[in-house]
mmCIF file of C-alpha atoms and ligand atoms in Angstrom:
data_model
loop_
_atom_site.group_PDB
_atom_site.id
_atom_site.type_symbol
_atom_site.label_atom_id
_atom_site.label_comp_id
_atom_site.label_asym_id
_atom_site.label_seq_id
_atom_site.Cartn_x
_atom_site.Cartn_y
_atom_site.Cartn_z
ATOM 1 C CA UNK R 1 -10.450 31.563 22.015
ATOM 2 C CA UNK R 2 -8.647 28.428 22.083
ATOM 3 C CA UNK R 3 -10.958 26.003 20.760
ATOM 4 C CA UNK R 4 -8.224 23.112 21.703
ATOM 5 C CA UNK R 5 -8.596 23.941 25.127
ATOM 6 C CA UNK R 6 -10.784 21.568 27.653
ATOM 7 C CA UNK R 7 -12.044 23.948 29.706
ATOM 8 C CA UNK R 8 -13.504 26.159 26.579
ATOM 9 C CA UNK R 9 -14.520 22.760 25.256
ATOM 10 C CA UNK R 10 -16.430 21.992 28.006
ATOM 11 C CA UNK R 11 -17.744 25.588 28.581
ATOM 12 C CA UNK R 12 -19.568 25.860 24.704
ATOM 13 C CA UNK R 13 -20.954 22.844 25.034
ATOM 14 C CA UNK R 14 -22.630 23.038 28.060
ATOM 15 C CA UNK R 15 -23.596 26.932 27.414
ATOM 16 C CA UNK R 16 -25.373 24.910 24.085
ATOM 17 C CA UNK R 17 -26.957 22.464 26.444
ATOM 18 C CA UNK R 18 -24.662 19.404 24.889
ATOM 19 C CA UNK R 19 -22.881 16.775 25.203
ATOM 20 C CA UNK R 20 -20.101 14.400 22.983
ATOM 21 C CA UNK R 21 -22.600 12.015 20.689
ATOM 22 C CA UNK R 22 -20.686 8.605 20.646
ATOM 23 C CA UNK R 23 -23.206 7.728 18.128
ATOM 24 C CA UNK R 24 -22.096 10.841 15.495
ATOM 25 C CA UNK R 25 -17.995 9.358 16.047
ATOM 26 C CA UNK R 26 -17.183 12.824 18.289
ATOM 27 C CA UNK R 27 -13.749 12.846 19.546
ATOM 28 C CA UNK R 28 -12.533 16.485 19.604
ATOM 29 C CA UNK R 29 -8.983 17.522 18.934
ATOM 30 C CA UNK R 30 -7.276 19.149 22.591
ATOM 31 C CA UNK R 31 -3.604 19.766 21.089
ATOM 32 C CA UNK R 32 -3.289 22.671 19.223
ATOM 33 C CA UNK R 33 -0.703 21.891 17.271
ATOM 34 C CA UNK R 34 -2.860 19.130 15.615
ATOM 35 C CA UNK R 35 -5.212 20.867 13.487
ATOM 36 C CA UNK R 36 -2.398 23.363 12.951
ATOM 37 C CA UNK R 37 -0.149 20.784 11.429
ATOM 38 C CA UNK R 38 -3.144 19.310 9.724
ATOM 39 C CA UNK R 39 -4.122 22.598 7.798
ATOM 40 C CA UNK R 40 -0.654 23.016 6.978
ATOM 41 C CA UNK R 41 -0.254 20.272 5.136
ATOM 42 C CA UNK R 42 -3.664 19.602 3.562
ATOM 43 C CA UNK R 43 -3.215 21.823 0.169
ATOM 44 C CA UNK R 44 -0.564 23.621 -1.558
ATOM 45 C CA UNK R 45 -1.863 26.835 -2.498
ATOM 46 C CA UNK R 46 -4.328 29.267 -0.463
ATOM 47 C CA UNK R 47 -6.747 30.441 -3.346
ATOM 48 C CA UNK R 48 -8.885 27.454 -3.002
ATOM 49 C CA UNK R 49 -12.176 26.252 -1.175
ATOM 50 C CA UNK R 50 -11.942 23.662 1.554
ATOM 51 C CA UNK R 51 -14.334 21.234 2.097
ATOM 52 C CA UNK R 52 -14.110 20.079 5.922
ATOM 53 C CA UNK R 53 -16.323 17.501 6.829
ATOM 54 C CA UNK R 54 -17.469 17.151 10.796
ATOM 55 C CA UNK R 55 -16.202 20.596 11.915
ATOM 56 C CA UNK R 56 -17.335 19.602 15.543
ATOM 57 C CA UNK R 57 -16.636 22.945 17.815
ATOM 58 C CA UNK R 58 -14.382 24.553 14.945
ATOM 59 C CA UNK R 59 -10.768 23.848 15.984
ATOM 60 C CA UNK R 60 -9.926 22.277 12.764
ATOM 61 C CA UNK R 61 -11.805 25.060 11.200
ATOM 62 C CA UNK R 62 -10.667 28.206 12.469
ATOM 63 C CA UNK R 63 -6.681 27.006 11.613
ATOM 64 C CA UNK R 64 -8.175 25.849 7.767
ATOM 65 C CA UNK R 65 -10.048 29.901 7.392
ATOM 66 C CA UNK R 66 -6.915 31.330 8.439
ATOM 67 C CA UNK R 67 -4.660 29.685 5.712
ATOM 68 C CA UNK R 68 -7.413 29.010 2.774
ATOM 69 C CA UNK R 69 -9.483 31.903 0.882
ATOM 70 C CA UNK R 70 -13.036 29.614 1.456
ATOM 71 C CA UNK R 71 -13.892 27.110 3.758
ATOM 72 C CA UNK R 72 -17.592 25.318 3.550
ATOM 73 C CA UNK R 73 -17.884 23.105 6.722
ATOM 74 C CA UNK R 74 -20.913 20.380 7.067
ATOM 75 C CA UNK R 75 -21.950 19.183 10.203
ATOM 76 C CA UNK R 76 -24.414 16.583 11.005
ATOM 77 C CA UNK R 77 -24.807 17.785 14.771
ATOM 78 C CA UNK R 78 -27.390 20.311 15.070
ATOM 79 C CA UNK R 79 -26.684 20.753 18.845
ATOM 80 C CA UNK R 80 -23.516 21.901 17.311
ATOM 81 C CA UNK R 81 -24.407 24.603 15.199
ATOM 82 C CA UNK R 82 -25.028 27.022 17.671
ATOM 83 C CA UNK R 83 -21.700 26.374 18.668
ATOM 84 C CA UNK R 84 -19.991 26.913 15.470
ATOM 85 C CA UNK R 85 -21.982 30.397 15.329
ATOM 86 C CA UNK R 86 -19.947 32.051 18.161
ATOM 87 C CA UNK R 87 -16.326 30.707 16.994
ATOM 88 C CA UNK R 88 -16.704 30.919 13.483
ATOM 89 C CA UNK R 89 -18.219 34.548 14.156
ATOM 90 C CA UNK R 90 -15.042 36.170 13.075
ATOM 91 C CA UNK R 91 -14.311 34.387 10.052
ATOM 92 C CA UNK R 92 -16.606 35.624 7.496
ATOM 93 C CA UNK R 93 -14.205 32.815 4.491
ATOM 94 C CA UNK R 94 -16.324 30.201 6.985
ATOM 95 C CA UNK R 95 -19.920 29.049 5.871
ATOM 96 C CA UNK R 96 -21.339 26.422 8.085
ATOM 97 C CA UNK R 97 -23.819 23.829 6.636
ATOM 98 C CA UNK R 98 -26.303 21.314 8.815
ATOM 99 C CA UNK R 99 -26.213 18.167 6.462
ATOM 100 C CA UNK R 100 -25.335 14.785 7.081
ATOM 101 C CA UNK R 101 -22.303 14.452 4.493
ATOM 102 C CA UNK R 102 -23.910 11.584 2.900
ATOM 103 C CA UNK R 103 -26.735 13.381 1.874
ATOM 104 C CA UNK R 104 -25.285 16.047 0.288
ATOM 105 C CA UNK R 105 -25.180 16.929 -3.324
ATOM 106 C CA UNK R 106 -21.609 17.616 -3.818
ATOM 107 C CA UNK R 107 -21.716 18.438 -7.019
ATOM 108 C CA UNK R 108 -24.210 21.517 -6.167
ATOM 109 C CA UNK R 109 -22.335 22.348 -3.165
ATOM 110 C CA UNK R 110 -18.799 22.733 -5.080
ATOM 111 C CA UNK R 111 -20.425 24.509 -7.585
ATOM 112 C CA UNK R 112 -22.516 27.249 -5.344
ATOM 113 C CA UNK R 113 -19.553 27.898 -2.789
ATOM 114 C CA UNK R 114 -15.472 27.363 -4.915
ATOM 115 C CA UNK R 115 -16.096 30.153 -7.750
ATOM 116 C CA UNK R 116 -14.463 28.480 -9.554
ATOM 117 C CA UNK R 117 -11.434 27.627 -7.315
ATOM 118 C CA UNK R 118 -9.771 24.611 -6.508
ATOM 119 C CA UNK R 119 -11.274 22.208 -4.367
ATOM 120 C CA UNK R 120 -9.532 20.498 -1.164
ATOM 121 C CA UNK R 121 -11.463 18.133 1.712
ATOM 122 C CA UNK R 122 -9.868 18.378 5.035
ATOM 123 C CA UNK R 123 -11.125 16.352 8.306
ATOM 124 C CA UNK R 124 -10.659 15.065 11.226
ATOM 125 C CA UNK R 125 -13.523 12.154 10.285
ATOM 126 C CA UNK R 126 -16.118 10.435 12.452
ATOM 127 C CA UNK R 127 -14.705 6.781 12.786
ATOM 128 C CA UNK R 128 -17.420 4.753 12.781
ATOM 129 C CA UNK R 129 -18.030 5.737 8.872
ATOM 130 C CA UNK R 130 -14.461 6.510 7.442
ATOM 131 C CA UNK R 131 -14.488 4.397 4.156
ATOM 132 C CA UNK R 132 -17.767 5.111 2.939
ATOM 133 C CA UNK R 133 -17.450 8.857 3.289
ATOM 134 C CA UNK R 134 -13.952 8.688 1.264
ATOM 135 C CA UNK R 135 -15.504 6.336 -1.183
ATOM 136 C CA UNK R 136 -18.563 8.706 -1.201
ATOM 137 C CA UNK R 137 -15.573 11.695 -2.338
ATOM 138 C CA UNK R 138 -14.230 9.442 -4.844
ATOM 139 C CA UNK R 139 -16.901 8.682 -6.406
ATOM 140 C CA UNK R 140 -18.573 11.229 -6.557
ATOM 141 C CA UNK R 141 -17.338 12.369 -10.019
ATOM 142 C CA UNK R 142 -16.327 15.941 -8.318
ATOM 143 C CA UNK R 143 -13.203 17.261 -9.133
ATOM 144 C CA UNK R 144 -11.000 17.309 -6.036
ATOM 145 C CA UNK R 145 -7.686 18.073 -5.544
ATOM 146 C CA UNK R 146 -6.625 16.194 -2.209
ATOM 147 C CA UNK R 147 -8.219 14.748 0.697
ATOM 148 C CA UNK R 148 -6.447 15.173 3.801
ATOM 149 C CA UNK R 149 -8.258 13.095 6.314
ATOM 150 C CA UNK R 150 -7.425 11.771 10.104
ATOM 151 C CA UNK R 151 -8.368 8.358 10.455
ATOM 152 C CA UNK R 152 -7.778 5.360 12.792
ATOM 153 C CA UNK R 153 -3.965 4.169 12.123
ATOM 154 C CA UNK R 154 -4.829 0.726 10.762
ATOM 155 C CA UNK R 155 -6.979 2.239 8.674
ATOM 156 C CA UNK R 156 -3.921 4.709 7.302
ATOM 157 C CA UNK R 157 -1.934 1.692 7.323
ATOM 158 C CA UNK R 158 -4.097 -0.052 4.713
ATOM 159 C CA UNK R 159 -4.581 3.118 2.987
ATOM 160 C CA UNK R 160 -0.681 2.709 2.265
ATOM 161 C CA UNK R 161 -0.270 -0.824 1.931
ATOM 162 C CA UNK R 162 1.338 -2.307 -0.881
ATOM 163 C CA UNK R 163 0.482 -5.268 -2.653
ATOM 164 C CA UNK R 164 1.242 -8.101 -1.167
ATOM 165 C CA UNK R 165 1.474 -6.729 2.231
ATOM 166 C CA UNK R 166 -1.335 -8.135 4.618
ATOM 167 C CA UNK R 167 -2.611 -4.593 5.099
ATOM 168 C CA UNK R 168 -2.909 -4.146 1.457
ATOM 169 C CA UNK R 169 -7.069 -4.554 0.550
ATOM 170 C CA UNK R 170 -9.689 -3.387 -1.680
ATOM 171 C CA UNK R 171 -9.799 -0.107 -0.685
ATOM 172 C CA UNK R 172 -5.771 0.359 -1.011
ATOM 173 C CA UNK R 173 -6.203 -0.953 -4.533
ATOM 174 C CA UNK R 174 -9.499 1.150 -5.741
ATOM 175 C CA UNK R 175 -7.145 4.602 -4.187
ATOM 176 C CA UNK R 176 -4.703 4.110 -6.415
ATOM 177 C CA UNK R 177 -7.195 4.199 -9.293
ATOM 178 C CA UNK R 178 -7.921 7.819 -7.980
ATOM 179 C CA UNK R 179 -4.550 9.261 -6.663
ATOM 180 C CA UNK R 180 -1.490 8.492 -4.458
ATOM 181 C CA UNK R 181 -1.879 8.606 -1.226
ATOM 182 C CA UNK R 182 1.044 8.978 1.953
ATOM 183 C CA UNK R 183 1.140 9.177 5.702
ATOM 184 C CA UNK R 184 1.593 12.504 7.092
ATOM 185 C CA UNK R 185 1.852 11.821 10.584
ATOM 186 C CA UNK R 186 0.697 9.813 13.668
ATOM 187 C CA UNK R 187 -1.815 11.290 16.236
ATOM 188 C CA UNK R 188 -1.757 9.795 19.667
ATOM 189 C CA UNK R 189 -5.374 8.823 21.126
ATOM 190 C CA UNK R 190 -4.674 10.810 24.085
ATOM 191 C CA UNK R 191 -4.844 13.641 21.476
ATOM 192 C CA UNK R 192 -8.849 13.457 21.651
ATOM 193 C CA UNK R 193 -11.636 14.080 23.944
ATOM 194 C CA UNK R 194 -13.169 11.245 25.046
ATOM 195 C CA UNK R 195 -9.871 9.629 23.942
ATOM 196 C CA UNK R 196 -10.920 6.949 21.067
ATOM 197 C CA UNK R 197 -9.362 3.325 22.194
ATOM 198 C CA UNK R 198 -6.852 3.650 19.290
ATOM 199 C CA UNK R 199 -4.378 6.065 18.192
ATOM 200 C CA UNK R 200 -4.787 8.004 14.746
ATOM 201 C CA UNK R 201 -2.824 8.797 11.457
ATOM 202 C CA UNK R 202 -3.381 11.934 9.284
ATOM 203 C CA UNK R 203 -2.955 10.617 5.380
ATOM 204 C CA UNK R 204 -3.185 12.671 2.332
ATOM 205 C CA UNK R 205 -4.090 11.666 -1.330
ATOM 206 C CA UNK R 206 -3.273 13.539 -4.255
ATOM 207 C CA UNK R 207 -5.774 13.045 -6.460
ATOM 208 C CA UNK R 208 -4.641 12.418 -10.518
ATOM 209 C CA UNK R 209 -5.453 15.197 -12.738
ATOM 210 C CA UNK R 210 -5.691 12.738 -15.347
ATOM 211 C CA UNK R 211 -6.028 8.846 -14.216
ATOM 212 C CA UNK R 212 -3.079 7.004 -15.334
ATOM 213 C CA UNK R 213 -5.232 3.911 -15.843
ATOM 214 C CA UNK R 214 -8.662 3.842 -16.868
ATOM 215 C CA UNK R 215 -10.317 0.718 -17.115
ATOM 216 C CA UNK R 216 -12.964 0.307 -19.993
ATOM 217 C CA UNK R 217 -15.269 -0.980 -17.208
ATOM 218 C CA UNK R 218 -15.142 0.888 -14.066
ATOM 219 C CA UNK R 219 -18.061 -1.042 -13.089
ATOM 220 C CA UNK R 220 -16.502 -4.448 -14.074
ATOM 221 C CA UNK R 221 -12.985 -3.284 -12.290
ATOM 222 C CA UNK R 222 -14.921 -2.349 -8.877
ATOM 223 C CA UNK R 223 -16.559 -5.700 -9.272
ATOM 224 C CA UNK R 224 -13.108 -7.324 -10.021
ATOM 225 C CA UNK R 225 -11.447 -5.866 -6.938
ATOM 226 C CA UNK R 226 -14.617 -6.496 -4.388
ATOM 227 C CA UNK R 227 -14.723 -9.920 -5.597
ATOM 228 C CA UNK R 228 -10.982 -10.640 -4.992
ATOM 229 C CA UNK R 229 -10.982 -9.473 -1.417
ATOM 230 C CA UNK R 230 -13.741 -10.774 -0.307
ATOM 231 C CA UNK R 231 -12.466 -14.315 -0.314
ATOM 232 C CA UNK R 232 -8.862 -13.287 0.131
ATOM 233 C CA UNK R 233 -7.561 -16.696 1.490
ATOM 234 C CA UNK R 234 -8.745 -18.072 -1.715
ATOM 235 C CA UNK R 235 -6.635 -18.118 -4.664
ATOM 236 C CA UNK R 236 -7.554 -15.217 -7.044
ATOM 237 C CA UNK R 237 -8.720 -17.515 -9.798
ATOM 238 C CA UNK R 238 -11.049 -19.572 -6.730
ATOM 239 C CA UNK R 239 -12.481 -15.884 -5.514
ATOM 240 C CA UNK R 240 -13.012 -14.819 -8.637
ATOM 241 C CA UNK R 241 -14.756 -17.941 -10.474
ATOM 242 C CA UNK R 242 -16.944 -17.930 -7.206
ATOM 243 C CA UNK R 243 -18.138 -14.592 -7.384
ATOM 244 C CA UNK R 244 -17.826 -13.570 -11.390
ATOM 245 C CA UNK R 245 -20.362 -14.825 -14.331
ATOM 246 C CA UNK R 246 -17.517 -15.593 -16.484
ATOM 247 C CA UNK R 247 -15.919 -19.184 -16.993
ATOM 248 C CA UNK R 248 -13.048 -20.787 -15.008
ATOM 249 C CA UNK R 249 -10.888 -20.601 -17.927
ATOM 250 C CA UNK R 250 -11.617 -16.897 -18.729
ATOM 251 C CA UNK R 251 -10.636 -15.755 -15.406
ATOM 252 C CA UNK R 252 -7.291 -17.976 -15.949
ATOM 253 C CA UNK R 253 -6.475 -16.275 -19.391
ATOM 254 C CA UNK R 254 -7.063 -13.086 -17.491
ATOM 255 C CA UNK R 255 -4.824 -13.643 -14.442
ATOM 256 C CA UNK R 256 -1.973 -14.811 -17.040
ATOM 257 C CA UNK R 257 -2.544 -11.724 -19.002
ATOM 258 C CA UNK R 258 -1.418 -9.693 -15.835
ATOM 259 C CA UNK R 259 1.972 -11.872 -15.514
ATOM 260 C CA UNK R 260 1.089 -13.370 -12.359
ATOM 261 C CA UNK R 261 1.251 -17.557 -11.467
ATOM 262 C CA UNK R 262 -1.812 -19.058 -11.765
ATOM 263 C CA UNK R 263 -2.175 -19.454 -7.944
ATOM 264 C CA UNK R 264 -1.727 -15.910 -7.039
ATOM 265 C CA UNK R 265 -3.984 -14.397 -4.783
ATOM 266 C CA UNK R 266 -5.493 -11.310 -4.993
ATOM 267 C CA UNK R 267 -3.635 -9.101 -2.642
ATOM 268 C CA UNK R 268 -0.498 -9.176 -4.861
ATOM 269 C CA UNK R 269 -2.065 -7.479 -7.804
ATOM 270 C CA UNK R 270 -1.627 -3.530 -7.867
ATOM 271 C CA UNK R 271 -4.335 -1.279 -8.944
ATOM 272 C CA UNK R 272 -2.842 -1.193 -12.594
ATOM 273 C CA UNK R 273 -3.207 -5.221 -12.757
ATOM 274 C CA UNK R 274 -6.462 -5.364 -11.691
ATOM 275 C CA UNK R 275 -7.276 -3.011 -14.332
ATOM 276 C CA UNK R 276 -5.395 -4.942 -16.890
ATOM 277 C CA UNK R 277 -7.143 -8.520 -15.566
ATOM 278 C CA UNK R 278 -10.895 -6.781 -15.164
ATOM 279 C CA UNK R 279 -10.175 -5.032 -19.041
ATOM 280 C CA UNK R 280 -8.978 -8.893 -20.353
ATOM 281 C CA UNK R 281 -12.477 -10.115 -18.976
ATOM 282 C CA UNK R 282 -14.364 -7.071 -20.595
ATOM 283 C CA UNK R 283 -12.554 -7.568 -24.460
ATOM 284 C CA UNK R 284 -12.860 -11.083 -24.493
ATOM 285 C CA UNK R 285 -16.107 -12.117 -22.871
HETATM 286 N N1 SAM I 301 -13.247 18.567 13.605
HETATM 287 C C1 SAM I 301 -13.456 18.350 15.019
HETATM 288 C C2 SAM I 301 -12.124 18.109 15.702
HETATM 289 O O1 SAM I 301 -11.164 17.808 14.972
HETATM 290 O O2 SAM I 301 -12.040 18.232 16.909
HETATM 291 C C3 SAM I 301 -14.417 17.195 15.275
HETATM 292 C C4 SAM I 301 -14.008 15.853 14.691
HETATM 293 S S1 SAM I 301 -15.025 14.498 15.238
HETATM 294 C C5 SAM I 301 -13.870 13.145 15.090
HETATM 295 C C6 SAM I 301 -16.094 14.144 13.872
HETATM 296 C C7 SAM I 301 -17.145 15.208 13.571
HETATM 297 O O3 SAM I 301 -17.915 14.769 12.448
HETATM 298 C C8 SAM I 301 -18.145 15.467 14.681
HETATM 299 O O4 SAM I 301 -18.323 16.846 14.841
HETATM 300 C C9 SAM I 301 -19.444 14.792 14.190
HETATM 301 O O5 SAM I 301 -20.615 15.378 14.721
HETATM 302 C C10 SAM I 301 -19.302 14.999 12.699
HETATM 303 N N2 SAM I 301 -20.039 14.020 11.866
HETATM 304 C C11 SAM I 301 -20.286 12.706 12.137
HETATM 305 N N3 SAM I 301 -20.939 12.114 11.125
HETATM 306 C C12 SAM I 301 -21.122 13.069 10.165
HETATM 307 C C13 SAM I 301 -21.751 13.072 8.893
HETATM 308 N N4 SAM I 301 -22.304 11.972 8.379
HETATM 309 N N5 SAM I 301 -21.768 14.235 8.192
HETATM 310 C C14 SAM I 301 -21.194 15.361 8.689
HETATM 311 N N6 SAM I 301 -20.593 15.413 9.898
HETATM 312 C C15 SAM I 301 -20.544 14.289 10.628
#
């Protein structure tokens, strides 16, 4: 069954009495080559267990349980599970779970279904809540080894950024606390069914095995970064002083300590910076 195909689209989900939820971000993949290229290039070796988040009608999913020993799919849709029944039938590497992503206990779920494998997450991912879910992975404390994800393309841009760049924002600078991250290729919106109103990028971060900076604060280095960018026509020092209990002078000492003018703004500092500015304020407050 080619579950890239329109027509076979069409035909499960009307056999399952459904329809595409706008309000659950579902824009199905009709080029085959797609989710090919996508499980491809999501992980390096096969003995691991995939994590694919929104499996939709399986396309993604069939490609990922022919190329990876175990893949453990959650879907939010119930109307979809039916679906995922009949063309996941064959693949007995596929276990389908009816969670919300959100809500689930990682953790518990990487321990129950890897055996001890590696662990990759590979999705096509509902729009309309991209950055929390990858924040949700990063923080989740689970060990991970990358997260191959298609997302909008100015998302993947600021994924990519670097500093300075205009595209270059909290989240760019919080991923490069976890891993490295690169652009594997553009997806045209045409690509989709409905087509979204934007094209698409699949990126993929490597997550460290060991961090190469770890802040003494991770709670202080979040704040750091979040207050930065919230105010980023303001000069760091101004964002900072506005949004941080520490004194004017402080934050000063601390933005010198990373070699940067006085005025800089925030978007110039790379992740290691704002580790070395939000580690300044944690020693010496
Ligand atoms: N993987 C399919 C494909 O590539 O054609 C579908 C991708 S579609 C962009 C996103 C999928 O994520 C949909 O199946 C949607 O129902 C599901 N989804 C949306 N929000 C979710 C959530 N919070 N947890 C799990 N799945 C979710």
């Amino acid at each position: 069954m080619d579950l890239c195909n329109l027509s076979v689209i069409r035909g499960l989900m009307s056999e399952a009495g459904i329809n595409f939820r706008k309000d659950y971000g579902q824009n199905f993949l009709i080029n085959r080559m797609i989710p090919e290229d996508i499980a491809d290039n999501c992980a390096d070796t096969a003995d691991r267990m995939i994590l694919e988040i929104g499996p939709g009608i399986g396309c993604l999913t069939k490609e990922l349980a022919l190329r990876f020993k175990k893949v453990v799919a959650v879907e939010i849709d119930k109307g979809l599970i039916p679906v995922l029944d009949k063309t996941m039938a064959e693949f007995d590497n596929v276990t389908v779970i009816n969670e919300d992503i959100m809500k689930v206990d990682l953790a518990a779920l990487v321990e129950r279904y890897s055996e001890g494998m590696e662990v990759s997450v590979c999705a096509n991912l509902p729009y309309y809540i991209t950055t929390p879910i990858l924040m949700y992975l990063l923080e989740s404390g689970v060990k991970l080894s990358t997260i191959t994800v298609m997302i909008q393309n100015e998302v993947a841009a600021r994924l990519v950024a670097k500093p300075g760049s205009s595209d270059y924002g909290a989240i760019t600078a919080v991923l490069g606390y976890y891993g490295s991250v690169r652009k594997l290729f553009k997806v045209s919106a045409g690509c989709f069914v409905p087509a979204p109103k934007v094209d698409s990028a699949v990126v993929r971060i490597d997550l460290y095995d060991e961090k190469p900076y770890q802040p003494k604060s991770e709670e202080l280095f979040r704040s750091v970064i979040r207050a930065a960018f919230e105010m980023r026509r303001k000069t760091l020092l101004n964002a900072l002083s506005a949004k941080l209990p520490y004194s004017k002078e402080l934050i000063l000492e601390a933005i010198r300590s990373t070699g940067h003018p006085d005025t800089v703004r925030g978007e110039r500092l790379s992740t290691e910076e704002f580790v070395r500015l939000a580690d300044y304020l944690y020693t010496n407050s």
